Short mmCIF file of C-alpha atoms and ligand atoms in Angstrom, two decimals:
data_model
loop_
_atom_site.label_atom_id
_atom_site.label_comp_id
_atom_site.label_asym_id
_atom_site.label_seq_id
_atom_site.Cartn_x
_atom_site.Cartn_y
_atom_site.Cartn_z
CA MET A 155 -4.62 3.21 17.65
CA LEU A 156 -3.65 6.72 16.53
CA LYS A 157 -7.04 8.25 17.41
CA GLY A 158 -6.57 11.17 19.81
CA LYS A 159 -2.80 11.47 19.31
CA SER A 160 -1.41 14.90 18.48
CA VAL A 161 0.85 15.62 15.55
CA ILE A 162 2.94 18.51 14.26
CA VAL A 163 3.79 18.38 10.56
CA THR A 164 6.21 21.13 9.55
CA GLY A 165 5.87 22.56 6.05
CA SER A 166 2.33 21.26 5.68
CA THR A 167 0.62 24.00 3.68
CA SER A 168 1.64 22.22 0.47
CA GLY A 169 2.75 18.94 -1.10
CA ILE A 170 3.86 15.96 0.98
CA GLY A 171 3.36 17.67 4.35
CA ARG A 172 -0.16 18.80 3.53
CA ALA A 173 -1.18 15.33 2.37
CA MET A 174 0.44 13.75 5.43
CA ALA A 175 -1.28 16.16 7.84
CA GLU A 176 -4.59 15.22 6.25
CA ALA A 177 -3.77 11.50 6.55
CA PHE A 178 -3.04 11.89 10.28
CA ALA A 179 -6.28 13.88 10.70
CA GLY A 180 -8.08 11.07 8.84
CA ALA A 181 -6.64 8.62 11.39
CA GLY A 182 -8.20 10.71 14.17
CA CYS A 183 -5.13 12.72 15.20
CA HIS A 184 -5.21 16.35 16.25
CA VAL A 185 -2.89 18.25 13.96
CA MET A 186 -0.83 21.41 13.93
CA ILE A 187 0.07 22.47 10.43
CA ASN A 188 2.82 24.89 9.51
CA GLY A 189 4.28 26.60 6.46
CA PHE A 190 3.76 29.57 4.22
CA GLY A 191 0.67 30.17 2.13
CA ASP A 192 -2.52 32.03 1.51
CA GLU A 193 -4.39 32.83 4.74
CA ASN A 194 -7.82 31.85 3.35
CA GLU A 195 -6.52 28.57 1.96
CA ILE A 196 -4.91 27.68 5.30
CA HIS A 197 -8.15 28.55 7.09
CA SER A 198 -10.22 26.32 4.81
CA LEU A 199 -7.68 23.49 5.19
CA LEU A 200 -8.11 23.64 8.98
CA GLU A 201 -11.91 23.82 8.67
CA ASN A 202 -11.83 20.80 6.36
CA PHE A 203 -9.80 18.77 8.91
CA LYS A 204 -12.23 19.73 11.68
CA THR A 205 -15.48 19.06 9.85
CA LYS A 206 -14.41 16.03 7.82
CA HIS A 207 -12.34 14.26 10.45
CA HIS A 208 -13.68 15.72 13.74
CA VAL A 209 -10.23 16.56 15.10
CA ASN A 210 -8.67 19.71 16.48
CA ALA A 211 -6.53 21.53 13.94
CA PHE A 212 -4.33 24.58 14.35
CA TYR A 213 -1.85 26.51 12.27
CA SER A 214 1.56 27.81 13.29
CA ALA A 215 3.23 30.39 11.05
CA ALA A 216 6.65 29.54 12.54
CA ASP A 217 9.49 30.18 10.11
CA MET A 218 11.65 27.05 10.09
CA ARG A 219 14.75 29.25 9.74
CA LYS A 220 14.11 30.68 13.22
CA PRO A 221 14.91 28.50 16.26
CA ASP A 222 12.86 30.68 18.64
CA GLN A 223 9.78 30.40 16.39
CA ILE A 224 10.20 26.60 16.20
CA ALA A 225 10.34 26.38 20.00
CA ALA A 226 7.24 28.59 20.24
CA MET A 227 5.38 26.35 17.73
CA VAL A 228 6.09 23.26 19.85
CA LYS A 229 5.10 25.09 23.05
CA GLU A 230 1.82 26.21 21.48
CA ALA A 231 1.05 22.65 20.31
CA GLU A 232 1.81 21.30 23.79
CA GLU A 233 -0.52 23.87 25.34
CA ARG A 234 -3.33 23.27 22.85
CA PHE A 235 -3.09 19.45 22.74
CA GLY A 236 -1.62 18.65 26.16
CA GLY A 237 1.49 17.23 24.46
CA VAL A 238 3.01 16.38 21.10
CA ASP A 239 2.95 12.64 20.35
CA ILE A 240 4.20 12.66 16.77
CA LEU A 241 6.54 15.11 15.05
CA VAL A 242 6.98 15.04 11.28
CA ASN A 243 9.94 17.16 10.16
CA ASN A 244 8.98 17.82 6.57
CA ALA A 245 9.60 21.50 5.69
CA GLY A 246 12.06 21.81 2.86
CA ILE A 247 13.22 23.90 -0.07
CA GLN A 248 15.50 23.27 -3.03
CA HIS A 249 18.00 25.23 -5.10
CA VAL A 250 19.90 23.83 -8.07
CA ALA A 251 23.25 25.32 -9.18
CA PRO A 252 26.87 24.27 -9.67
CA ILE A 253 28.71 24.58 -6.39
CA ASP A 254 30.99 27.41 -7.53
CA GLU A 255 27.90 29.40 -8.49
CA PHE A 256 25.78 28.31 -5.52
CA PRO A 257 24.57 31.43 -3.65
CA PRO A 258 25.78 31.24 -0.01
CA GLU A 259 22.45 32.59 1.23
CA LYS A 260 20.65 29.68 -0.49
CA TRP A 261 23.08 27.24 1.16
CA ASP A 262 22.31 28.79 4.57
CA ALA A 263 18.54 28.71 3.99
CA ILE A 264 18.54 25.08 2.84
CA ILE A 265 20.67 23.91 5.77
CA ALA A 266 18.43 25.88 8.17
CA ILE A 267 15.06 24.73 6.79
CA ASN A 268 15.88 21.19 5.62
CA LEU A 269 18.16 20.18 8.51
CA SER A 270 18.57 22.54 11.47
CA SER A 271 14.81 23.01 11.89
CA ALA A 272 14.52 19.27 12.60
CA PHE A 273 17.17 19.56 15.34
CA HIS A 274 15.36 22.50 16.94
CA ALA A 275 11.93 20.81 16.75
CA ILE A 276 13.24 17.48 18.07
CA ARG A 277 14.97 19.07 21.06
CA ALA A 278 11.76 20.94 21.87
CA VAL A 279 9.39 17.91 21.69
CA LEU A 280 11.64 15.34 23.39
CA PRO A 281 11.17 16.36 27.05
CA GLY A 282 7.39 15.88 26.69
CA MET A 283 7.75 12.58 24.82
CA LYS A 284 10.22 11.33 27.44
CA SER A 285 7.88 12.21 30.28
CA ARG A 286 5.03 10.29 28.58
CA GLN A 287 7.37 7.45 27.50
CA TRP A 288 5.89 7.51 24.01
CA GLY A 289 6.74 9.39 20.86
CA ARG A 290 7.29 9.14 17.14
CA ILE A 291 9.67 11.35 15.17
CA ILE A 292 9.51 11.02 11.39
CA ASN A 293 12.06 12.93 9.35
CA ILE A 294 11.24 13.42 5.70
CA ALA A 295 14.69 13.06 4.16
CA SER A 296 15.05 12.01 0.51
CA ALA A 297 16.77 9.58 -1.83
CA HIS A 298 19.25 12.47 -1.74
CA GLY A 299 19.86 11.56 1.91
CA LEU A 300 21.50 8.37 0.60
CA VAL A 301 22.94 9.24 -2.80
CA ALA A 302 23.95 12.45 -4.58
CA SER A 303 23.09 14.27 -7.78
CA PRO A 304 25.09 17.12 -9.27
CA PHE A 305 24.11 20.76 -8.63
CA LYS A 306 22.24 20.00 -5.39
CA SER A 307 25.11 20.50 -2.89
CA ALA A 308 23.10 22.10 -0.08
CA TYR A 309 20.09 19.80 -0.48
CA VAL A 310 22.17 16.61 -0.57
CA ALA A 311 24.28 17.77 2.39
CA ALA A 312 21.17 18.66 4.41
CA LYS A 313 19.40 15.38 3.60
CA HIS A 314 22.48 13.28 4.41
CA GLY A 315 22.61 15.28 7.65
CA MET A 316 18.96 14.43 8.30
CA VAL A 317 19.75 10.71 7.97
CA GLY A 318 22.65 11.07 10.44
CA LEU A 319 20.54 13.08 12.89
CA THR A 320 17.84 10.40 12.69
CA LYS A 321 20.31 7.71 13.76
CA VAL A 322 21.66 9.71 16.71
CA VAL A 323 18.19 10.56 18.03
CA ALA A 324 17.12 6.92 17.60
CA LEU A 325 20.00 5.73 19.78
CA GLU A 326 19.34 8.33 22.47
CA VAL A 327 15.61 7.49 22.79
CA ALA A 328 15.74 3.74 22.14
CA GLN A 329 14.66 2.70 25.65
CA LEU A 330 12.06 5.39 26.17
CA GLY A 331 9.13 4.25 24.01
CA ILE A 332 10.13 6.74 21.33
CA THR A 333 11.34 6.04 17.78
CA CYS A 334 13.00 8.26 15.21
CA ASN A 335 13.09 7.25 11.55
CA ALA A 336 13.68 8.87 8.19
CA ILE A 337 11.57 8.38 5.10
CA CYS A 338 13.63 8.77 1.92
CA PRO A 339 11.27 9.43 -0.98
CA GLY A 340 12.22 9.48 -4.62
CA TYR A 341 10.40 11.99 -6.78
CA VAL A 342 6.89 12.96 -5.71
CA LYS A 343 4.85 15.31 -7.88
CA THR A 344 4.52 18.36 -5.65
CA PRO A 345 4.86 22.12 -6.27
CA LEU A 346 8.58 21.71 -5.41
CA VAL A 347 9.07 19.23 -8.26
CA GLU A 348 6.68 20.99 -10.66
CA GLY A 349 8.99 24.02 -10.30
CA GLN A 350 11.97 21.84 -11.23
CA ILE A 351 10.14 20.44 -14.28
CA ALA A 352 9.45 23.96 -15.52
CA ASP A 353 13.03 25.12 -14.84
CA GLN A 354 14.60 22.10 -16.54
CA ALA A 355 12.27 22.40 -19.56
CA LYS A 356 13.41 25.99 -19.99
CA ALA A 357 17.10 25.30 -19.38
CA ARG A 358 17.23 22.24 -21.65
CA LYS A 359 14.74 23.56 -24.25
CA MET A 360 12.68 20.38 -23.81
CA GLU A 361 8.95 19.64 -23.52
CA PRO A 362 7.82 19.14 -19.89
CA ASP A 363 6.75 15.51 -20.61
CA ALA A 364 10.22 14.69 -21.92
CA VAL A 365 11.80 16.33 -18.86
CA VAL A 366 9.68 14.14 -16.57
CA ARG A 367 10.59 10.93 -18.44
CA ASP A 368 14.22 11.57 -19.41
CA VAL A 369 15.49 13.91 -16.69
CA ILE A 370 13.41 13.86 -13.51
CA LEU A 371 12.52 10.15 -13.52
CA ALA A 372 15.69 9.04 -15.30
CA ALA A 373 17.10 7.57 -12.07
CA GLN A 374 13.80 6.19 -10.80
CA PRO A 375 13.51 2.64 -12.23
CA THR A 376 9.70 2.46 -11.95
CA LYS A 377 9.47 5.65 -14.08
CA LYS A 378 6.57 6.61 -11.86
CA PHE A 379 6.30 9.31 -9.23
CA VAL A 380 6.01 8.16 -5.62
CA THR A 381 2.47 9.00 -4.43
CA PHE A 382 1.19 10.79 -1.35
CA GLU A 383 -0.87 7.71 -0.48
CA GLU A 384 2.25 5.53 -0.36
CA LEU A 385 4.14 7.99 1.84
CA ASN A 386 1.15 8.49 4.14
CA ALA A 387 0.74 4.75 4.64
CA LEU A 388 4.39 4.45 5.71
CA ALA A 389 4.18 7.44 8.07
CA LEU A 390 1.02 6.06 9.69
CA PHE A 391 2.63 2.64 10.08
CA LEU A 392 5.76 4.14 11.67
CA SER A 393 3.45 5.87 14.14
CA ASP A 394 1.74 2.61 15.10
CA ASP A 395 2.77 0.57 18.16
CA LYS A 396 3.54 -2.31 15.76
CA ALA A 397 6.45 -0.24 14.43
CA ALA A 398 8.06 0.12 17.88
CA SER A 399 11.15 -1.83 16.76
CA ILE A 400 11.73 0.24 13.64
CA ASN A 401 14.17 2.80 14.98
CA GLY A 402 16.97 4.76 13.33
CA ALA A 403 16.00 3.44 9.90
CA SER A 404 16.20 5.34 6.64
CA LEU A 405 13.32 3.85 4.69
CA SER A 406 13.59 4.29 0.95
CA MET A 407 10.42 4.81 -1.02
CA ASP A 408 11.98 5.62 -4.35
CA GLY A 409 10.90 3.03 -6.93
CA GLY A 410 14.34 1.41 -6.74
CA TRP A 411 16.44 4.55 -7.34
CA THR A 412 18.95 3.87 -4.55
CA ALA A 413 19.16 0.14 -5.39
CA GLN A 414 21.31 1.05 -8.39
P1 NAD B 192 6.50 21.79 -1.22
O1 NAD B 192 7.25 22.95 -1.80
O2 NAD B 192 5.24 21.36 -1.87
O3 NAD B 192 6.20 22.05 0.32
C1 NAD B 192 7.18 22.58 1.17
C2 NAD B 192 6.53 23.08 2.43
O4 NAD B 192 7.55 23.65 3.28
C3 NAD B 192 5.48 24.18 2.20
O5 NAD B 192 4.41 24.02 3.10
C4 NAD B 192 6.26 25.46 2.53
O6 NAD B 192 5.43 26.55 2.94
C5 NAD B 192 7.11 24.94 3.67
N1 NAD B 192 8.25 25.81 3.96
C6 NAD B 192 9.23 26.24 3.12
N2 NAD B 192 10.05 27.09 3.76
C7 NAD B 192 9.59 27.18 5.03
C8 NAD B 192 10.01 27.90 6.18
N3 NAD B 192 11.09 28.72 6.17
N4 NAD B 192 9.30 27.76 7.32
C9 NAD B 192 8.20 26.97 7.35
N5 NAD B 192 7.77 26.27 6.31
C10 NAD B 192 8.45 26.38 5.16
O7 NAD B 192 7.56 20.59 -1.16
P2 NAD B 192 7.40 19.00 -1.08
O8 NAD B 192 7.84 18.45 -2.37
O9 NAD B 192 6.08 18.61 -0.52
O10 NAD B 192 8.57 18.67 -0.03
C11 NAD B 192 8.32 18.37 1.32
C12 NAD B 192 9.55 17.66 1.89
O11 NAD B 192 9.75 16.43 1.17
C13 NAD B 192 10.84 18.46 1.73
O12 NAD B 192 11.65 18.29 2.88
C14 NAD B 192 11.50 17.81 0.51
O13 NAD B 192 12.88 17.95 0.53
C15 NAD B 192 11.07 16.36 0.71
N6 NAD B 192 11.14 15.55 -0.49
C16 NAD B 192 10.40 15.88 -1.59
C17 NAD B 192 10.49 15.10 -2.73
C18 NAD B 192 9.70 15.40 -3.96
O14 NAD B 192 9.96 14.77 -4.99
N7 NAD B 192 8.73 16.28 -3.91
C19 NAD B 192 11.34 13.98 -2.74
C20 NAD B 192 12.07 13.68 -1.61
C21 NAD B 192 11.97 14.47 -0.48
#
């Protein structure tokens, strides 16, 4: 059903976005990836998508802090693919500090990348989706879009904002064959989280294994990381016609974290 659709996944040179872009390519979708990274690695990622999955694959270097670059990324995808069917707003960064020590420039960057970039990308893809009367917008929020943790003021604010934005877009597009949903993952072992494990181990003078068990996964009842495969399966299902009535939802995939 997804074969031949076109997808943009923001922040897809690493972690969740990279795995999700590959899953969409595996389902026969043409993909535009985005994010920072080594030029050769990005090139081989695109080649891998093309040869393994026989799809078109392109890279946009758009900086998700820059609205004009986001608009240009969408325009390029529309020109290359003839339209954007599925948009996954995934790019994100983290910074952990008490609020009175939180650097304002980190606050601005997190709000720009984790929240405002989704607004700019959505407003750019919607006219095309409306004209084709079909579209899927998937916002990668977080358990932190539903509940808070200390020292993550900007991240929690941005992710709660993402959940609110998801609901508004869902209402505006409800009769147009388009859906907008948020996926709210718990912890997934990506470079973003590996950085946190290392930082916490240093700060708390603990072994990394103990940090994973007693700090990182303390709130996650399964005590297991959420996997790429689980997230990919949900994103592919949300993109299917059978998910047409799932709209404006914030779907937790967090091992029970937000059930507490
Ligand atoms: P990651 O660090 O592995 O990947 C982040 C991606 O965003 C990279 O491709 C990076 O280049 C890109 N990026 C960062 N700044 C950018 C910018 N200015 N412009 C364009 N691209 C930029 O992180 P991840 O863990 O895969 O996280 C992906 C998303 O999932 C984020 O929104 C994150 O908040 C969310 N999330 C992650 C977890 C987790 O446990 N890893 C849990 C819940 C939600």
